[in-house]
Amino acid sequence: MREGVRPSGLARLWQATLNSLRGLALCYRSEAAFRQEAWLALVLVPAGLWLGQNGVERVLLVGSLLLLMIVELLNTAVEVVVDRIGLERHPLSGFAKDVGSAAVLFALVLVGGTWLLVLWDHPVAAAAIALAR
């Protein structure tokens, strides 16, 4: 790409896709929490597609997992920017990181609550509860 010339059309879309994939790879390599969530999604996305009894349930189950990963990516971006600005301790740096962490916590609660509420009356859950008795 020439200096000062920005791609447009399909070239811009291709470059944006490469940037996104690079961001995912960097986050996967550097963040243990993101790796854990990626592996969790690898198992739970197919399970959500299978367990959801209609389109709305499938979107809720899978969408909550994707939202968790989005929030984790944004939290990582905040942490990286704060660390880039300076490694010395500052109350605003801690505040930004803590707020990002709180957002991840809420996303995790959303995932757990969504899966619990959607699957509460699910036939597979009912059979598992019956077997446990």
C-alpha atoms as one frame of an Amber mdcrd trajectory, in Angstrom:
protein
   0.000   0.000   0.000   1.365   3.431  -0.935   1.974   5.992   1.807  -1.216
   7.966   2.482  -3.376   5.876   0.154  -6.058   3.872   1.909  -7.610   0.846
   0.235 -11.266   0.913  -0.716 -13.875  -1.589  -1.764 -12.888  -5.248  -1.582
  -9.259  -4.384  -0.810 -10.394  -2.510   2.317 -12.634  -5.407   3.333  -9.762
  -7.872   2.830  -7.365  -5.707   4.876  -9.954  -5.328   7.665 -10.442  -9.111
   7.713  -6.683  -9.683   8.002  -6.485  -7.121  10.826  -9.335  -8.864  12.661
  -7.748 -12.301  12.300  -4.417 -10.916  13.510  -6.188  -9.406  16.536  -7.869
 -12.720  17.349  -4.556 -14.584  17.052  -2.713 -12.059  19.239  -5.430 -12.177
  21.879  -5.479 -15.985  21.827  -1.699 -16.146  22.289  -1.493 -13.512  25.018
  -4.659 -13.919  27.106  -5.370 -17.082  29.082  -8.969 -16.005  29.736  -9.630
 -15.602  26.013  -8.134 -19.034  25.317 -10.403 -20.581  27.949 -13.446 -18.831
  26.514 -12.503 -19.887  22.974 -12.301 -23.542  24.014 -15.551 -23.176  25.955
 -17.197 -21.727  22.832 -15.787 -24.532  20.705 -17.767 -26.972  22.861 -20.825
 -24.878  23.738 -21.633 -23.299  20.345 -22.415 -26.693  18.762 -24.213 -27.708
  21.964 -26.281 -24.518  21.867 -27.201 -25.106  18.238 -28.253 -28.658  19.096
 -30.017 -27.937  22.404 -31.889 -24.832  21.302 -35.419 -25.875  20.374 -36.012
 -22.924  18.041 -34.161 -20.054  16.452 -34.614 -17.720  19.407 -33.159 -20.226
  21.881 -30.235 -20.952  19.562 -29.493 -17.242  19.192 -29.667 -16.747  22.955
 -27.365 -19.679  23.732 -24.800 -18.995  21.010 -25.125 -15.210  21.102 -24.389
 -15.020  24.814 -21.115 -16.887  24.206 -20.159 -14.626  21.310 -20.979 -11.572
  23.427 -18.682 -12.897  26.160 -15.849 -13.186  23.658 -16.532  -9.681  22.319
 -16.397  -8.245  25.836 -13.158 -10.149  26.532 -11.613  -8.748  23.338 -12.602
  -5.202  24.322 -11.309  -5.737  27.875  -7.991  -6.921  26.463  -7.849  -3.864
  24.196  -8.375  -1.573  27.205  -5.652  -3.372  29.174  -3.191  -3.182  26.270
  -3.815   0.538  25.746  -3.457   1.274  29.468  -0.203  -0.703  29.590   1.025
   1.060  26.442   0.490   4.475  28.025   2.609   3.545  31.031   3.320   0.757
  33.465   3.434   2.981  36.572   0.515   2.601  38.917  -2.157   5.228  38.487
  -5.690   5.240  39.922  -7.267   5.861  36.501  -5.346   2.958  34.960  -6.587
   0.642  37.681 -10.084   2.052  37.294 -10.113   1.344  33.538  -8.833  -2.204
  34.010 -11.285  -2.925  36.836 -14.240  -1.654  34.802 -13.189  -3.886  31.892
 -12.943  -6.829  34.250 -16.400  -6.048  35.658 -17.790  -6.057  32.105 -16.367
  -9.552  31.591 -17.927 -10.665  34.881 -21.349  -9.411  33.766 -20.927 -11.176
  30.415 -20.101 -14.425  32.254 -23.202 -14.017  34.438 -25.229 -13.406  31.273
 -23.911 -16.634  29.710 -24.656 -18.685  32.819 -28.085 -17.145  33.329 -29.045
 -17.505  29.678 -28.042 -21.146  29.496 -29.761 -21.915  32.815 -33.020 -20.214
  31.880 -33.188 -21.545  28.324 -32.364 -25.111  29.304 -34.339 -25.209  32.568
 -37.353 -26.942  31.016 -35.445 -28.640  28.221 -36.190 -32.374  27.785 -32.498
 -33.294  28.061 -32.197 -31.334  31.325 -35.357 -32.951  32.668 -33.984 -36.401
  31.837 -30.670 -35.578  33.526 -32.470 -34.366  36.657 -34.621 -37.533  36.680
 -31.499 -39.703  36.407 -29.856 -37.821  39.260 -32.697 -38.615  41.629
